[in-house]
Amino acid sequence: MSNPYVPVLVLMGIAAVLALGGVGASAVIGPRKYNRAKLDAYECGIEPTPHATGGGRLPIKYYLVAMTFIVFDIEVVFLYPWAVDFTVLAGFGLAAMLVFLALITVPFVYEWRRGGFDWV
């Protein structure tokens, strides 16, 4: 009887060979002509500024969208297995999920108050 981890190890080996092969091939085949323009940071043709134009303050909208994604992702990760084994978990699973849903509403309320769901 063979070890059940052999296919996983073979797949990891193939992934490692492909990753290292790609890096090695780009080092061997890639261009080697460097000049000052290629080594500079790309700034869309605009000269970089040392600080933001609005006095250094960044809009929070991007972070609220990222937090929305993370909260929804965590919610799905925990709700999907619970829904699959709902009959096995019975009362304890229901109580645990109600506590989880109560806790997960905290970031939703925070985002709602901060305007994270206003897409205009």
Coordinates of N, CA, C and O in Angstrom, one line a residue:
M1 N 0.8 -1.2 0.0 CA 0.0 0.0 0.0 C 0.9 1.2 0.0 O 1.8 1.3 0.8
S2 N 0.6 2.2 -0.8 CA 1.4 3.4 -0.9 C 1.0 4.5 0.1 O -0.2 4.4 0.6
N3 N 1.8 5.4 0.3 CA 1.5 6.5 1.2 C 0.6 7.5 0.6 O 0.8 7.9 -0.6
P4 N -0.5 8.0 1.3 CA -1.4 8.9 0.6 C -0.9 10.3 0.4 O -1.5 11.0 -0.3
Y5 N 0.3 10.6 1.0 CA 0.9 11.9 0.8 C 1.8 12.0 -0.5 O 2.3 13.0 -0.8
V6 N 2.0 10.9 -1.1 CA 2.9 10.9 -2.3 C 2.4 11.8 -3.4 O 3.1 12.6 -4.0
P7 N 1.1 11.8 -3.8 CA 0.6 12.7 -4.8 C 0.8 14.2 -4.4 O 1.1 15.0 -5.3
V8 N 0.6 14.5 -3.2 CA 0.8 15.9 -2.7 C 2.3 16.3 -2.9 O 2.6 17.4 -3.3
L9 N 3.2 15.4 -2.5 CA 4.6 15.7 -2.6 C 5.0 15.8 -4.0 O 5.8 16.6 -4.4
V10 N 4.5 14.9 -4.9 CA 4.8 15.0 -6.3 C 4.3 16.4 -6.9 O 5.0 17.0 -7.6
L11 N 3.1 16.8 -6.5 CA 2.6 18.1 -7.0 C 3.4 19.2 -6.5 O 3.7 20.2 -7.2
M12 N 3.8 19.2 -5.2 CA 4.7 20.2 -4.7 C 6.0 20.2 -5.4 O 6.6 21.3 -5.7
G13 N 6.6 19.1 -5.8 CA 7.8 19.0 -6.5 C 7.7 19.6 -7.9 O 8.5 20.4 -8.4
I14 N 6.6 19.3 -8.6 CA 6.3 19.9 -9.9 C 6.2 21.4 -9.8 O 6.7 22.1 -10.7
A15 N 5.5 21.9 -8.8 CA 5.3 23.3 -8.7 C 6.6 24.0 -8.4 O 6.9 25.1 -8.9
A16 N 7.5 23.4 -7.6 CA 8.8 24.0 -7.3 C 9.7 24.0 -8.5 O 10.3 25.0 -8.8
V17 N 9.6 22.9 -9.3 CA 10.4 22.9 -10.6 C 10.0 23.9 -11.5 O 10.8 24.6 -12.2
L18 N 8.7 24.1 -11.7 CA 8.1 25.1 -12.6 C 8.5 26.5 -12.1 O 8.8 27.4 -12.9
A19 N 8.4 26.8 -10.8 CA 8.7 28.1 -10.3 C 10.2 28.4 -10.5 O 10.5 29.5 -11.0
L20 N 11.0 27.5 -10.1 CA 12.4 27.8 -10.2 C 12.9 27.8 -11.6 O 13.8 28.6 -12.0
G21 N 12.2 27.0 -12.5 CA 12.5 27.0 -13.9 C 12.2 28.3 -14.5 O 12.9 28.8 -15.4
G22 N 11.1 28.9 -14.2 CA 10.7 30.2 -14.7 C 11.6 31.3 -14.3 O 12.0 32.1 -15.1
V23 N 12.0 31.3 -13.0 CA 13.0 32.3 -12.6 C 14.3 32.1 -13.2 O 14.9 33.1 -13.7
G24 N 14.8 30.9 -13.3 CA 16.0 30.6 -14.0 C 16.0 31.0 -15.5 O 17.0 31.5 -16.0
A25 N 14.9 30.6 -16.2 CA 14.8 31.0 -17.6 C 14.8 32.5 -17.8 O 15.4 33.0 -18.8
S26 N 14.1 33.2 -17.0 CA 14.1 34.7 -17.2 C 15.5 35.3 -16.9 O 15.9 36.3 -17.5
A27 N 16.3 34.7 -16.0 CA 17.6 35.2 -15.7 C 18.6 34.9 -16.9 O 19.4 35.7 -17.3
V28 N 18.3 33.7 -17.6 CA 19.2 33.3 -18.7 C 18.8 34.0 -20.0 O 19.6 34.5 -20.7
I29 N 17.5 34.0 -20.3 CA 17.0 34.5 -21.6 C 16.7 36.0 -21.5 O 16.7 36.7 -22.6
G30 N 16.4 36.6 -20.4 CA 16.0 38.0 -20.3 C 17.0 39.0 -20.8 O 18.2 38.7 -20.9
P31 N 16.5 40.2 -21.1 CA 17.4 41.3 -21.6 C 18.4 41.7 -20.5 O 18.0 41.7 -19.3
R32 N 19.6 42.1 -20.9 CA 20.6 42.6 -19.9 C 21.0 44.0 -20.2 O 22.0 44.5 -19.6
K33 N 20.3 44.7 -21.0 CA 20.7 46.1 -21.3 C 19.9 47.1 -20.4 O 18.7 47.3 -20.5
Y34 N 20.6 47.6 -19.4 CA 20.0 48.5 -18.5 C 20.5 49.9 -18.7 O 21.6 50.1 -19.1
N35 N 19.6 50.9 -18.6 CA 20.0 52.3 -18.6 C 19.3 53.0 -17.5 O 18.5 52.4 -16.8
R36 N 19.6 54.3 -17.4 CA 19.0 55.1 -16.3 C 17.5 55.1 -16.3 O 16.8 55.0 -15.2
A37 N 16.9 55.2 -17.5 CA 15.5 55.3 -17.6 C 14.8 54.0 -17.2 O 13.7 54.1 -16.5
K38 N 15.4 52.9 -17.5 CA 14.8 51.6 -17.1 C 14.9 51.3 -15.6 O 14.1 50.6 -15.0
L39 N 15.9 51.9 -15.0 CA 16.1 51.6 -13.5 C 15.4 52.6 -12.6 O 15.3 52.3 -11.5
D40 N 14.8 53.7 -13.2 CA 14.1 54.6 -12.4 C 12.7 54.0 -12.1 O 12.2 53.2 -12.8
A41 N 12.1 54.5 -11.0 CA 10.8 54.1 -10.6 C 9.7 54.7 -11.6 O 9.9 55.8 -12.1
Y42 N 8.8 53.9 -12.0 CA 7.7 54.3 -12.9 C 6.7 55.1 -12.2 O 6.1 54.7 -11.3
E43 N 6.5 56.4 -12.7 CA 5.6 57.3 -12.1 C 4.6 57.9 -13.1 O 4.2 59.0 -12.9
C44 N 4.3 57.2 -14.2 CA 3.4 57.7 -15.2 C 3.8 59.0 -15.8 O 2.9 59.8 -16.2
G45 N 5.0 59.3 -15.9 CA 5.5 60.5 -16.5 C 5.4 61.7 -15.6 O 5.9 62.8 -16.0
I46 N 4.9 61.6 -14.4 CA 4.8 62.7 -13.5 C 6.0 62.6 -12.5 O 6.3 61.5 -12.0
E47 N 6.6 63.7 -12.2 CA 7.7 63.7 -11.2 C 7.1 63.3 -9.8 O 6.1 63.9 -9.4
P48 N 7.8 62.4 -9.1 CA 7.3 62.0 -7.8 C 7.4 63.1 -6.8 O 8.3 63.9 -6.8
T49 N 6.4 63.2 -5.9 CA 6.4 64.2 -4.9 C 6.7 63.6 -3.6 O 6.4 62.4 -3.3
P50 N 7.3 64.3 -2.7 CA 7.7 63.7 -1.4 C 6.5 63.4 -0.5 O 6.6 62.6 0.4
H51 N 5.4 64.1 -0.7 CA 4.2 63.9 0.2 C 2.9 64.0 -0.6 O 2.9 64.5 -1.7
A52 N 1.8 63.6 -0.1 CA 0.5 63.7 -0.8 C 0.1 65.1 -0.9 O 0.5 66.0 -0.1
T53 N -0.6 65.4 -2.0 CA -1.0 66.8 -2.3 C -2.1 67.3 -1.3 O -2.2 68.5 -1.1
G54 N -2.8 66.4 -0.7 CA -3.9 66.9 0.3 C -3.3 67.1 1.7 O -4.1 67.0 2.6
G55 N -2.1 67.3 1.9 CA -1.6 67.4 3.2 C -1.2 66.2 3.9 O -1.0 66.1 5.1
G56 N -1.1 65.1 3.2 CA -0.7 63.8 3.8 C -1.8 62.9 4.2 O -1.6 61.8 4.7
R57 N -3.0 63.4 4.1 CA -4.2 62.5 4.5 C -4.6 61.6 3.4 O -4.7 62.1 2.3
L58 N -4.8 60.4 3.7 CA -5.3 59.4 2.6 C -6.8 59.1 2.8 O -7.2 59.0 4.0
P59 N -7.5 58.9 1.7 CA -8.9 58.6 1.9 C -9.1 57.2 2.5 O -8.3 56.3 2.2
I60 N -10.1 57.0 3.3 CA -10.3 55.7 4.0 C -11.1 54.8 3.2 O -11.3 53.6 3.5
K61 N -11.7 55.2 2.0 CA -12.6 54.4 1.2 C -11.9 53.1 0.8 O -12.6 52.1 0.8
Y62 N -10.7 53.1 0.3 CA -10.0 51.9 -0.1 C -10.0 50.9 1.0 O -10.2 49.7 0.8
Y63 N -9.6 51.3 2.2 CA -9.5 50.4 3.3 C -10.8 49.9 3.8 O -10.9 48.7 4.2
L64 N -11.9 50.6 3.6 CA -13.2 50.1 4.0 C -13.7 49.1 3.0 O -14.3 48.1 3.4
V65 N -13.3 49.2 1.7 CA -13.7 48.2 0.7 C -12.9 46.9 1.0 O -13.4 45.8 0.9
A66 N -11.6 47.1 1.3 CA -10.8 45.9 1.7 C -11.3 45.2 2.9 O -11.4 44.0 3.0
M67 N -11.7 46.0 3.9 CA -12.3 45.4 5.1 C -13.6 44.7 4.8 O -13.9 43.6 5.4
T68 N -14.4 45.2 3.9 CA -15.7 44.6 3.5 C -15.4 43.2 2.9 O -16.0 42.2 3.3
F69 N -14.4 43.2 2.0 CA -14.0 41.9 1.4 C -13.6 40.9 2.5 O -14.0 39.7 2.4
I70 N -12.7 41.3 3.4 CA -12.2 40.4 4.4 C -13.3 39.9 5.3 O -13.4 38.7 5.6
V71 N -14.3 40.8 5.7 CA -15.4 40.3 6.6 C -16.3 39.3 5.8 O -16.6 38.3 6.4
F72 N -16.6 39.6 4.6 CA -17.4 38.7 3.8 C -16.7 37.4 3.6 O -17.3 36.3 3.7
D73 N -15.4 37.4 3.4 CA -14.6 36.2 3.2 C -14.6 35.4 4.5 O -14.8 34.1 4.4
I74 N -14.4 36.0 5.6 CA -14.4 35.2 6.9 C -15.7 34.7 7.1 O -15.9 33.5 7.6
E75 N -16.8 35.4 6.8 CA -18.1 34.9 7.1 C -18.4 33.7 6.2 O -18.9 32.7 6.7
V76 N -18.0 33.7 5.0 CA -18.3 32.6 4.1 C -17.4 31.4 4.5 O -17.9 30.2 4.6
V77 N -16.2 31.6 5.0 CA -15.3 30.5 5.4 C -15.9 29.8 6.6 O -15.8 28.6 6.7
F78 N -16.6 30.5 7.5 CA -17.1 29.8 8.7 C -18.6 29.4 8.4 O -19.0 28.4 9.1
L79 N -19.4 30.0 7.6 CA -20.7 29.6 7.4 C -20.9 28.4 6.5 O -21.8 27.6 6.7
Y80 N -20.0 28.3 5.5 CA -20.2 27.2 4.6 C -20.0 25.8 5.2 O -20.9 24.9 5.1
P81 N -19.0 25.6 6.0 CA -18.9 24.2 6.7 C -20.0 24.0 7.7 O -20.5 22.9 7.9
W82 N -20.5 25.1 8.3 CA -21.6 24.9 9.3 C -22.9 24.5 8.5 O -23.6 23.7 9.0
A83 N -23.1 25.1 7.4 CA -24.3 24.8 6.6 C -24.2 23.3 6.1 O -25.2 22.6 6.0
V84 N -23.0 22.8 5.8 CA -22.9 21.5 5.3 C -23.2 20.5 6.4 O -23.8 19.5 6.2
D85 N -22.7 20.7 7.6 CA -22.8 19.8 8.7 C -23.8 20.3 9.7 O -23.7 20.0 10.9
F86 N -24.9 20.9 9.3 CA -25.9 21.5 10.2 C -26.5 20.5 11.1 O -26.7 20.7 12.3
T87 N -26.9 19.3 10.5 CA -27.6 18.3 11.3 C -26.7 17.6 12.3 O -27.2 17.2 13.4
V88 N -25.4 17.5 12.0 CA -24.5 16.9 12.9 C -24.2 17.8 14.1 O -24.1 17.4 15.3
L89 N -24.1 19.1 13.9 CA -23.7 20.0 14.9 C -24.8 20.3 15.9 O -24.6 20.7 17.0
A90 N -26.1 20.2 15.4 CA -27.3 20.4 16.2 C -27.3 21.7 17.0 O -27.0 22.8 16.5
G91 N -27.6 21.6 18.3 CA -27.8 22.8 19.1 C -26.5 23.6 19.4 O -26.5 24.8 19.4
F92 N -25.4 22.9 19.6 CA -24.2 23.6 19.9 C -23.7 24.4 18.7 O -23.2 25.5 18.8
G93 N -23.9 23.8 17.5 CA -23.5 24.5 16.3 C -24.3 25.7 16.0 O -23.8 26.7 15.6
L94 N -25.6 25.6 16.3 CA -26.5 26.7 16.2 C -26.1 27.9 17.1 O -26.0 29.0 16.7
A95 N -25.8 27.5 18.4 CA -25.4 28.5 19.4 C -24.1 29.2 19.0 O -23.9 30.4 19.1
A96 N -23.2 28.4 18.6 CA -21.8 28.9 18.2 C -22.0 29.8 17.0 O -21.3 30.9 16.9
M97 N -22.8 29.5 16.0 CA -23.0 30.3 14.8 C -23.7 31.6 15.1 O -23.4 32.6 14.6
L98 N -24.7 31.5 16.1 CA -25.3 32.8 16.5 C -24.4 33.7 17.2 O -24.4 34.9 17.0
V99 N -23.5 33.2 18.0 CA -22.5 34.0 18.6 C -21.5 34.6 17.6 O -21.2 35.8 17.6
F100 N -21.1 33.8 16.6 CA -20.3 34.2 15.5 C -21.0 35.3 14.7 O -20.3 36.4 14.4
L101 N -22.2 35.2 14.4 CA -22.9 36.2 13.6 C -23.1 37.5 14.4 O -23.1 38.6 13.9
A102 N -23.3 37.3 15.7 CA -23.4 38.5 16.6 C -22.0 39.3 16.6 O -22.0 40.5 16.5
L103 N -20.9 38.5 16.6 CA -19.6 39.2 16.6 C -19.3 39.8 15.3 O -18.6 40.8 15.2
I104 N -19.7 39.1 14.2 CA -19.4 39.6 12.8 C -20.2 40.9 12.5 O -19.8 41.6 11.5
T105 N -21.2 41.2 13.2 CA -22.0 42.4 12.9 C -21.2 43.6 13.4 O -21.5 44.7 12.9
V106 N -20.3 43.5 14.3 CA -19.5 44.7 14.8 C -18.8 45.4 13.6 O -18.9 46.6 13.4
P107 N -18.0 44.7 12.8 CA -17.4 45.4 11.7 C -18.3 45.9 10.6 O -18.1 46.9 10.0
F108 N -19.5 45.2 10.4 CA -20.5 45.7 9.5 C -21.1 47.0 10.0 O -21.2 48.0 9.2
V109 N -21.4 47.1 11.3 CA -21.9 48.4 11.8 C -20.8 49.5 11.7 O -21.2 50.6 11.4
Y110 N -19.6 49.2 12.0 CA -18.5 50.1 11.9 C -18.4 50.7 10.5 O -18.3 51.9 10.3
E111 N -18.4 49.8 9.5 CA -18.3 50.2 8.1 C -19.5 51.0 7.7 O -19.4 52.0 6.9
W112 N -20.7 50.6 8.1 CA -21.9 51.3 7.8 C -21.9 52.7 8.3 O -22.2 53.7 7.6
R113 N -21.4 52.9 9.5 CA -21.3 54.3 10.1 C -20.2 55.1 9.5 O -20.3 56.3 9.4
R114 N -19.1 54.5 9.0 CA -18.1 55.2 8.3 C -18.4 55.5 6.9 O -17.6 56.1 6.2
G115 N -19.5 54.9 6.3 CA -19.9 55.2 5.0 C -19.2 54.2 4.0 O -19.1 54.5 2.8
G116 N -18.9 53.1 4.4 CA -18.2 52.1 3.6 C -19.2 51.5 2.5 O -18.7 50.9 1.5
F117 N -20.5 51.6 2.8 CA -21.4 51.0 1.8 C -22.1 52.0 0.9 O -22.9 51.7 0.2
D118 N -21.6 53.3 1.0 CA -22.1 54.3 0.1 C -21.2 54.4 -1.1 O -20.0 54.8 -1.0
W119 N -21.7 53.9 -2.2 CA -20.8 53.7 -3.4 C -20.9 54.9 -4.3 O -20.4 54.8 -5.5
V120 N -21.4 56.0 -3.9 CA -21.5 57.2 -4.8 C -20.3 58.1 -4.5 O -19.7 58.3 -3.6

